[in-house]
Amino acid sequence: MLAMEVAILSERGGRPYNEDACGHWHSQRHLACVLADGAGGHGGGDVASRLAVQSLLTAVQAHPDDCGEQLADLVRQTNQAILDQRRAGTRSADMHSTVVCLIVDFIEHRAYWAHAGDSRLYWFRNRRLNSRTLDHSLVQGLVEVGLVQAAELRHHPRRSELRSALGTRPDELDVSAGPGAVEIAAGDCFLLCSDGLWENLDDQDLETTLAAALTPGAWLDALRSRVTAATAGKPGFDNFSAMALWLSQPNF
């Protein structure tokens, strides 16, 4: 069995309202963390992101024992829930949302994840980056075919153009799942975050702040400070949100 600590950060940034949403749920065996970044104009993004989090967590609660293996399908169900809530002539008419979800089985020491859009999951082992998700974005596609260098992704002028997100026709939706049941261990750390955070912090920033932090909350405080410094003098900078999960040995 693994012990867990979760911390959450969600900031409006320089925008008039926060279109990010995040939440978590746990049972005697599983923990689910979900983060979403909405879009749609006129406030519709905040509706979409909250709906994504609520719908996905509800779906996980309904099938906790097999939710990991079915996570990509649950994300697709969440996409349909957003489509079903659209109403022509209202602020929800064209709402979309990214989503990233992590499921942890802390009895069997396994983790599963899935995402749509450019909200990311980072997995750290021994305080070093082990892997992360790849964005469903135009620029990520250019990186994959060698037309753009990976280092240019954060500052590319078209970095916000998504190839997939919730609120897309089912036959056009791209959902990426992790490699299945991943073996996790005490000391592992996960970070789920929206693009408002990762666009302003590189992998070295994440590792340096993680190595110096004593708690997941302290880590997110350090990340907040770095994003605030990076966006100083930039009016209208994006909302930024993150969820940190640290795994450790239980103190019995």
PDB file of N, CA and C in Angstrom, residues 162-239:
ATOM      1  N   LEU A 162      -5.187  23.569 -31.090  1.00  0.00           N
ATOM      2  CA  LEU A 162      -5.324  22.165 -30.718  1.00  0.00           C
ATOM      3  C   LEU A 162      -5.835  21.324 -31.882  1.00  0.00           C
ATOM      4  N   ARG A 163      -5.352  20.091 -31.948  1.00  0.00           N
ATOM      5  CA  ARG A 163      -5.866  19.124 -32.914  1.00  0.00           C
ATOM      6  C   ARG A 163      -7.027  18.330 -32.323  1.00  0.00           C
ATOM      7  N   SER A 164      -7.146  18.334 -31.009  1.00  0.00           N
ATOM      8  CA  SER A 164      -8.224  17.577 -30.364  1.00  0.00           C
ATOM      9  C   SER A 164      -8.488  18.153 -28.982  1.00  0.00           C
ATOM     10  N   ALA A 165      -9.748  18.124 -28.582  1.00  0.00           N
ATOM     11  CA  ALA A 165     -10.168  18.510 -27.235  1.00  0.00           C
ATOM     12  C   ALA A 165     -11.597  18.029 -27.056  1.00  0.00           C
ATOM     13  N   LEU A 166     -12.040  17.970 -25.827  1.00  0.00           N
ATOM     14  CA  LEU A 166     -13.426  17.604 -25.567  1.00  0.00           C
ATOM     15  C   LEU A 166     -14.346  18.671 -26.144  1.00  0.00           C
ATOM     16  N   GLY A 167     -15.481  18.216 -26.689  1.00  0.00           N
ATOM     17  CA  GLY A 167     -16.358  19.102 -27.417  1.00  0.00           C
ATOM     18  C   GLY A 167     -16.187  18.942 -28.917  1.00  0.00           C
ATOM     19  N   THR A 168     -15.465  17.889 -29.294  1.00  0.00           N
ATOM     20  CA  THR A 168     -15.200  17.564 -30.696  1.00  0.00           C
ATOM     21  C   THR A 168     -16.114  16.431 -31.138  1.00  0.00           C
ATOM     22  N   ARG A 169     -16.480  16.409 -32.407  1.00  0.00           N
ATOM     23  CA  ARG A 169     -17.265  15.283 -32.928  1.00  0.00           C
ATOM     24  C   ARG A 169     -16.557  13.972 -32.587  1.00  0.00           C
ATOM     25  N   PRO A 170     -17.299  12.955 -32.131  1.00  0.00           N
ATOM     26  CA  PRO A 170     -16.673  11.707 -31.692  1.00  0.00           C
ATOM     27  C   PRO A 170     -15.726  11.090 -32.714  1.00  0.00           C
ATOM     28  N   ASP A 171     -16.047  11.191 -33.997  1.00  0.00           N
ATOM     29  CA  ASP A 171     -15.182  10.583 -35.005  1.00  0.00           C
ATOM     30  C   ASP A 171     -13.919  11.397 -35.259  1.00  0.00           C
ATOM     31  N   GLU A 172     -13.824  12.599 -34.685  1.00  0.00           N
ATOM     32  CA  GLU A 172     -12.642  13.423 -34.839  1.00  0.00           C
ATOM     33  C   GLU A 172     -11.843  13.560 -33.538  1.00  0.00           C
ATOM     34  N   LEU A 173     -12.377  13.037 -32.460  1.00  0.00           N
ATOM     35  CA  LEU A 173     -11.723  13.174 -31.156  1.00  0.00           C
ATOM     36  C   LEU A 173     -10.506  12.259 -31.054  1.00  0.00           C
ATOM     37  N   ASP A 174      -9.390  12.814 -30.606  1.00  0.00           N
ATOM     38  CA  ASP A 174      -8.169  12.053 -30.370  1.00  0.00           C
ATOM     39  C   ASP A 174      -7.940  11.988 -28.871  1.00  0.00           C
ATOM     40  N   VAL A 175      -7.972  10.788 -28.309  1.00  0.00           N
ATOM     41  CA  VAL A 175      -7.686  10.566 -26.892  1.00  0.00           C
ATOM     42  C   VAL A 175      -6.444   9.699 -26.798  1.00  0.00           C
ATOM     43  N   SER A 176      -5.487  10.121 -26.004  1.00  0.00           N
ATOM     44  CA  SER A 176      -4.275   9.330 -25.803  1.00  0.00           C
ATOM     45  C   SER A 176      -4.260   8.771 -24.390  1.00  0.00           C
ATOM     46  N   ALA A 177      -3.987   7.479 -24.285  1.00  0.00           N
ATOM     47  CA  ALA A 177      -3.870   6.824 -22.987  1.00  0.00           C
ATOM     48  C   ALA A 177      -2.407   6.482 -22.733  1.00  0.00           C
ATOM     49  N   GLY A 178      -2.051   6.338 -21.474  1.00  0.00           N
ATOM     50  CA  GLY A 178      -0.707   5.909 -21.120  1.00  0.00           C
ATOM     51  C   GLY A 178      -0.479   4.468 -21.554  1.00  0.00           C
ATOM     52  N   PRO A 179       0.661   3.918 -21.185  1.00  0.00           N
ATOM     53  CA  PRO A 179       1.014   2.563 -21.633  1.00  0.00           C
ATOM     54  C   PRO A 179       0.296   1.443 -20.893  1.00  0.00           C
ATOM     55  N   GLY A 180      -0.835   1.733 -20.289  1.00  0.00           N
ATOM     56  CA  GLY A 180      -1.555   0.713 -19.526  1.00  0.00           C
ATOM     57  C   GLY A 180      -1.233   0.826 -18.055  1.00  0.00           C
ATOM     58  N   ALA A 181      -1.197  -0.297 -17.379  1.00  0.00           N
ATOM     59  CA  ALA A 181      -0.916  -0.314 -15.943  1.00  0.00           C
ATOM     60  C   ALA A 181       0.579  -0.103 -15.719  1.00  0.00           C
ATOM     61  N   VAL A 182       0.947   1.064 -15.218  1.00  0.00           N
ATOM     62  CA  VAL A 182       2.342   1.409 -14.960  1.00  0.00           C
ATOM     63  C   VAL A 182       2.659   1.132 -13.498  1.00  0.00           C
ATOM     64  N   GLU A 183       3.769   0.450 -13.249  1.00  0.00           N
ATOM     65  CA  GLU A 183       4.176   0.159 -11.877  1.00  0.00           C
ATOM     66  C   GLU A 183       4.739   1.429 -11.238  1.00  0.00           C
ATOM     67  N   ILE A 184       4.186   1.803 -10.102  1.00  0.00           N
ATOM     68  CA  ILE A 184       4.634   2.992  -9.399  1.00  0.00           C
ATOM     69  C   ILE A 184       5.217   2.598  -8.044  1.00  0.00           C
ATOM     70  N   ALA A 185       5.935   3.544  -7.417  1.00  0.00           N
ATOM     71  CA  ALA A 185       6.633   3.229  -6.173  1.00  0.00           C
ATOM     72  C   ALA A 185       6.653   4.448  -5.269  1.00  0.00           C
ATOM     73  N   ALA A 186       6.919   4.195  -3.998  1.00  0.00           N
ATOM     74  CA  ALA A 186       7.094   5.293  -3.056  1.00  0.00           C
ATOM     75  C   ALA A 186       8.190   6.214  -3.569  1.00  0.00           C
ATOM     76  N   GLY A 187       7.943   7.518  -3.467  1.00  0.00           N
ATOM     77  CA  GLY A 187       8.885   8.500  -3.984  1.00  0.00           C
ATOM     78  C   GLY A 187       8.493   9.051  -5.334  1.00  0.00           C
ATOM     79  N   ASP A 188       7.607   8.359  -6.047  1.00  0.00           N
ATOM     80  CA  ASP A 188       7.134   8.870  -7.329  1.00  0.00           C
ATOM     81  C   ASP A 188       6.263  10.108  -7.105  1.00  0.00           C
ATOM     82  N   CYS A 189       6.324  11.030  -8.057  1.00  0.00           N
ATOM     83  CA  CYS A 189       5.513  12.243  -8.014  1.00  0.00           C
ATOM     84  C   CYS A 189       4.864  12.448  -9.371  1.00  0.00           C
ATOM     85  N   PHE A 190       3.633  12.922  -9.356  1.00  0.00           N
ATOM     86  CA  PHE A 190       2.918  13.247 -10.588  1.00  0.00           C
ATOM     87  C   PHE A 190       2.494  14.711 -10.546  1.00  0.00           C
ATOM     88  N   LEU A 191       2.518  15.334 -11.721  1.00  0.00           N
ATOM     89  CA  LEU A 191       2.027  16.693 -11.870  1.00  0.00           C
ATOM     90  C   LEU A 191       1.081  16.726 -13.050  1.00  0.00           C
ATOM     91  N   LEU A 192      -0.163  17.161 -12.822  1.00  0.00           N
ATOM     92  CA  LEU A 192      -1.127  17.437 -13.885  1.00  0.00           C
ATOM     93  C   LEU A 192      -1.223  18.951 -13.986  1.00  0.00           C
ATOM     94  N   CYS A 193      -1.167  19.505 -15.201  1.00  0.00           N
ATOM     95  CA  CYS A 193      -1.195  20.959 -15.298  1.00  0.00           C
ATOM     96  C   CYS A 193      -1.754  21.420 -16.630  1.00  0.00           C
ATOM     97  N   SER A 194      -2.257  22.644 -16.632  1.00  0.00           N
ATOM     98  CA  SER A 194      -2.761  23.280 -17.846  1.00  0.00           C
ATOM     99  C   SER A 194      -1.615  23.996 -18.560  1.00  0.00           C
ATOM    100  N   ASP A 195      -1.862  24.414 -19.800  1.00  0.00           N
ATOM    101  CA  ASP A 195      -0.794  25.037 -20.579  1.00  0.00           C
ATOM    102  C   ASP A 195      -0.378  26.382 -20.007  1.00  0.00           C
ATOM    103  N   GLY A 196      -1.247  27.026 -19.238  1.00  0.00           N
ATOM    104  CA  GLY A 196      -0.860  28.276 -18.607  1.00  0.00           C
ATOM    105  C   GLY A 196       0.303  28.117 -17.654  1.00  0.00           C
ATOM    106  N   LEU A 197       0.511  26.894 -17.147  1.00  0.00           N
ATOM    107  CA  LEU A 197       1.658  26.636 -16.288  1.00  0.00           C
ATOM    108  C   LEU A 197       2.857  26.166 -17.103  1.00  0.00           C
ATOM    109  N   TRP A 198       2.679  25.118 -17.908  1.00  0.00           N
ATOM    110  CA  TRP A 198       3.871  24.548 -18.562  1.00  0.00           C
ATOM    111  C   TRP A 198       4.470  25.444 -19.628  1.00  0.00           C
ATOM    112  N   GLU A 199       3.685  26.358 -20.206  1.00  0.00           N
ATOM    113  CA  GLU A 199       4.265  27.275 -21.188  1.00  0.00           C
ATOM    114  C   GLU A 199       5.304  28.197 -20.558  1.00  0.00           C
ATOM    115  N   ASN A 200       5.209  28.407 -19.255  1.00  0.00           N
ATOM    116  CA  ASN A 200       6.112  29.325 -18.572  1.00  0.00           C
ATOM    117  C   ASN A 200       7.217  28.631 -17.783  1.00  0.00           C
ATOM    118  N   LEU A 201       7.222  27.303 -17.759  1.00  0.00           N
ATOM    119  CA  LEU A 201       8.201  26.554 -16.982  1.00  0.00           C
ATOM    120  C   LEU A 201       8.742  25.399 -17.818  1.00  0.00           C
ATOM    121  N   ASP A 202      10.053  25.282 -17.900  1.00  0.00           N
ATOM    122  CA  ASP A 202      10.607  24.148 -18.637  1.00  0.00           C
ATOM    123  C   ASP A 202      10.836  22.973 -17.695  1.00  0.00           C
ATOM    124  N   ASP A 203      11.295  21.859 -18.249  1.00  0.00           N
ATOM    125  CA  ASP A 203      11.466  20.643 -17.439  1.00  0.00           C
ATOM    126  C   ASP A 203      12.458  20.866 -16.300  1.00  0.00           C
ATOM    127  N   GLN A 204      13.490  21.666 -16.542  1.00  0.00           N
ATOM    128  CA  GLN A 204      14.472  21.939 -15.493  1.00  0.00           C
ATOM    129  C   GLN A 204      13.841  22.695 -14.332  1.00  0.00           C
ATOM    130  N   ASP A 205      12.944  23.640 -14.639  1.00  0.00           N
ATOM    131  CA  ASP A 205      12.234  24.364 -13.579  1.00  0.00           C
ATOM    132  C   ASP A 205      11.440  23.392 -12.706  1.00  0.00           C
ATOM    133  N   LEU A 206      10.767  22.452 -13.351  1.00  0.00           N
ATOM    134  CA  LEU A 206       9.949  21.489 -12.606  1.00  0.00           C
ATOM    135  C   LEU A 206      10.819  20.616 -11.710  1.00  0.00           C
ATOM    136  N   GLU A 207      11.949  20.141 -12.236  1.00  0.00           N
ATOM    137  CA  GLU A 207      12.833  19.284 -11.446  1.00  0.00           C
ATOM    138  C   GLU A 207      13.485  20.050 -10.299  1.00  0.00           C
ATOM    139  N   THR A 208      13.928  21.274 -10.564  1.00  0.00           N
ATOM    140  CA  THR A 208      14.620  22.061  -9.540  1.00  0.00           C
ATOM    141  C   THR A 208      13.692  22.380  -8.375  1.00  0.00           C
ATOM    142  N   THR A 209      12.480  22.812  -8.698  1.00  0.00           N
ATOM    143  CA  THR A 209      11.533  23.138  -7.627  1.00  0.00           C
ATOM    144  C   THR A 209      11.086  21.887  -6.876  1.00  0.00           C
ATOM    145  N   LEU A 210      10.943  20.772  -7.590  1.00  0.00           N
ATOM    146  CA  LEU A 210      10.563  19.523  -6.925  1.00  0.00           C
ATOM    147  C   LEU A 210      11.643  19.082  -5.957  1.00  0.00           C
ATOM    148  N   ALA A 211      12.892  19.156  -6.373  1.00  0.00           N
ATOM    149  CA  ALA A 211      14.000  18.714  -5.513  1.00  0.00           C
ATOM    150  C   ALA A 211      14.087  19.535  -4.233  1.00  0.00           C
ATOM    151  N   ALA A 212      13.669  20.803  -4.302  1.00  0.00           N
ATOM    152  CA  ALA A 212      13.789  21.685  -3.141  1.00  0.00           C
ATOM    153  C   ALA A 212      12.573  21.658  -2.225  1.00  0.00           C
ATOM    154  N   ALA A 213      11.481  21.058  -2.681  1.00  0.00           N
ATOM    155  CA  ALA A 213      10.224  21.124  -1.913  1.00  0.00           C
ATOM    156  C   ALA A 213      10.119  19.986  -0.898  1.00  0.00           C
ATOM    157  N   LEU A 214       9.513  20.303   0.236  1.00  0.00           N
ATOM    158  CA  LEU A 214       9.312  19.292   1.277  1.00  0.00           C
ATOM    159  C   LEU A 214       7.918  18.679   1.236  1.00  0.00           C
ATOM    160  N   THR A 215       6.975  19.360   0.585  1.00  0.00           N
ATOM    161  CA  THR A 215       5.602  18.878   0.474  1.00  0.00           C
ATOM    162  C   THR A 215       5.084  19.212  -0.923  1.00  0.00           C
ATOM    163  N   PRO A 216       4.044  18.524  -1.388  1.00  0.00           N
ATOM    164  CA  PRO A 216       3.474  18.890  -2.690  1.00  0.00           C
ATOM    165  C   PRO A 216       2.922  20.308  -2.705  1.00  0.00           C
ATOM    166  N   GLY A 217       2.384  20.760  -1.581  1.00  0.00           N
ATOM    167  CA  GLY A 217       1.899  22.131  -1.518  1.00  0.00           C
ATOM    168  C   GLY A 217       3.031  23.135  -1.680  1.00  0.00           C
ATOM    169  N   ALA A 218       4.170  22.853  -1.054  1.00  0.00           N
ATOM    170  CA  ALA A 218       5.326  23.739  -1.189  1.00  0.00           C
ATOM    171  C   ALA A 218       5.835  23.743  -2.625  1.00  0.00           C
ATOM    172  N   TRP A 219       5.766  22.598  -3.281  1.00  0.00           N
ATOM    173  CA  TRP A 219       6.182  22.525  -4.690  1.00  0.00           C
ATOM    174  C   TRP A 219       5.296  23.428  -5.550  1.00  0.00           C
ATOM    175  N   LEU A 220       3.979  23.330  -5.360  1.00  0.00           N
ATOM    176  CA  LEU A 220       3.079  24.166  -6.149  1.00  0.00           C
ATOM    177  C   LEU A 220       3.258  25.648  -5.818  1.00  0.00           C
ATOM    178  N   ASP A 221       3.554  25.972  -4.577  1.00  0.00           N
ATOM    179  CA  ASP A 221       3.829  27.365  -4.227  1.00  0.00           C
ATOM    180  C   ASP A 221       5.033  27.889  -5.009  1.00  0.00           C
ATOM    181  N   ALA A 222       6.059  27.049  -5.136  1.00  0.00           N
ATOM    182  CA  ALA A 222       7.254  27.446  -5.887  1.00  0.00           C
ATOM    183  C   ALA A 222       6.932  27.612  -7.361  1.00  0.00           C
ATOM    184  N   LEU A 223       6.098  26.717  -7.903  1.00  0.00           N
ATOM    185  CA  LEU A 223       5.709  26.835  -9.299  1.00  0.00           C
ATOM    186  C   LEU A 223       4.891  28.104  -9.533  1.00  0.00           C
ATOM    187  N   ARG A 224       3.994  28.423  -8.592  1.00  0.00           N
ATOM    188  CA  ARG A 224       3.212  29.655  -8.698  1.00  0.00           C
ATOM    189  C   ARG A 224       4.138  30.868  -8.747  1.00  0.00           C
ATOM    190  N   SER A 225       5.131  30.886  -7.886  1.00  0.00           N
ATOM    191  CA  SER A 225       6.054  32.021  -7.852  1.00  0.00           C
ATOM    192  C   SER A 225       6.806  32.166  -9.163  1.00  0.00           C
ATOM    193  N   ARG A 226       7.195  31.050  -9.757  1.00  0.00           N
ATOM    194  CA  ARG A 226       7.943  31.116 -11.019  1.00  0.00           C
ATOM    195  C   ARG A 226       7.061  31.557 -12.183  1.00  0.00           C
ATOM    196  N   VAL A 227       5.824  31.080 -12.202  1.00  0.00           N
ATOM    197  CA  VAL A 227       4.912  31.528 -13.258  1.00  0.00           C
ATOM    198  C   VAL A 227       4.628  33.024 -13.100  1.00  0.00           C
ATOM    199  N   THR A 228       4.416  33.474 -11.867  1.00  0.00           N
ATOM    200  CA  THR A 228       4.154  34.889 -11.612  1.00  0.00           C
ATOM    201  C   THR A 228       5.322  35.748 -12.079  1.00  0.00           C
ATOM    202  N   ALA A 229       6.540  35.284 -11.820  1.00  0.00           N
ATOM    203  CA  ALA A 229       7.720  36.033 -12.261  1.00  0.00           C
ATOM    204  C   ALA A 229       7.835  36.031 -13.783  1.00  0.00           C
ATOM    205  N   ALA A 230       7.542  34.899 -14.406  1.00  0.00           N
ATOM    206  CA  ALA A 230       7.676  34.784 -15.855  1.00  0.00           C
ATOM    207  C   ALA A 230       6.642  35.619 -16.603  1.00  0.00           C
ATOM    208  N   THR A 231       5.498  35.857 -15.968  1.00  0.00           N
ATOM    209  CA  THR A 231       4.417  36.581 -16.644  1.00  0.00           C
ATOM    210  C   THR A 231       4.321  38.037 -16.215  1.00  0.00           C
ATOM    211  N   ALA A 232       5.252  38.493 -15.386  1.00  0.00           N
ATOM    212  CA  ALA A 232       5.239  39.883 -14.934  1.00  0.00           C
ATOM    213  C   ALA A 232       5.301  40.822 -16.135  1.00  0.00           C
ATOM    214  N   GLY A 233       4.406  41.798 -16.158  1.00  0.00           N
ATOM    215  CA  GLY A 233       4.380  42.747 -17.259  1.00  0.00           C
ATOM    216  C   GLY A 233       3.694  42.232 -18.509  1.00  0.00           C
ATOM    217  N   LYS A 234       3.050  41.076 -18.422  1.00  0.00           N
ATOM    218  CA  LYS A 234       2.336  40.502 -19.562  1.00  0.00           C
ATOM    219  C   LYS A 234       0.828  40.513 -19.264  1.00  0.00           C
ATOM    220  N   PRO A 235       0.123  41.540 -19.620  1.00  0.00           N
ATOM    221  CA  PRO A 235      -1.324  41.594 -19.317  1.00  0.00           C
ATOM    222  C   PRO A 235      -2.077  40.502 -20.076  1.00  0.00           C
ATOM    223  N   GLY A 236      -3.096  39.993 -19.420  1.00  0.00           N
ATOM    224  CA  GLY A 236      -3.929  39.000 -20.086  1.00  0.00           C
ATOM    225  C   GLY A 236      -3.341  37.621 -20.153  1.00  0.00           C
ATOM    226  N   PHE A 237      -2.323  37.318 -19.320  1.00  0.00           N
ATOM    227  CA  PHE A 237      -1.739  35.973 -19.384  1.00  0.00           C
ATOM    228  C   PHE A 237      -2.727  34.939 -18.867  1.00  0.00           C
ATOM    229  N   ASP A 238      -2.516  33.724 -19.305  1.00  0.00           N
ATOM    230  CA  ASP A 238      -3.508  32.651 -19.167  1.00  0.00           C
ATOM    231  C   ASP A 238      -3.720  32.219 -17.721  1.00  0.00           C
ATOM    232  N   ASN A 239      -4.903  31.643 -17.463  1.00  0.00           N
ATOM    233  CA  ASN A 239      -5.119  30.905 -16.219  1.00  0.00           C
ATOM    234  C   ASN A 239      -4.039  29.820 -16.116  1.00  0.00           C
TER     235      ASN A 239
END
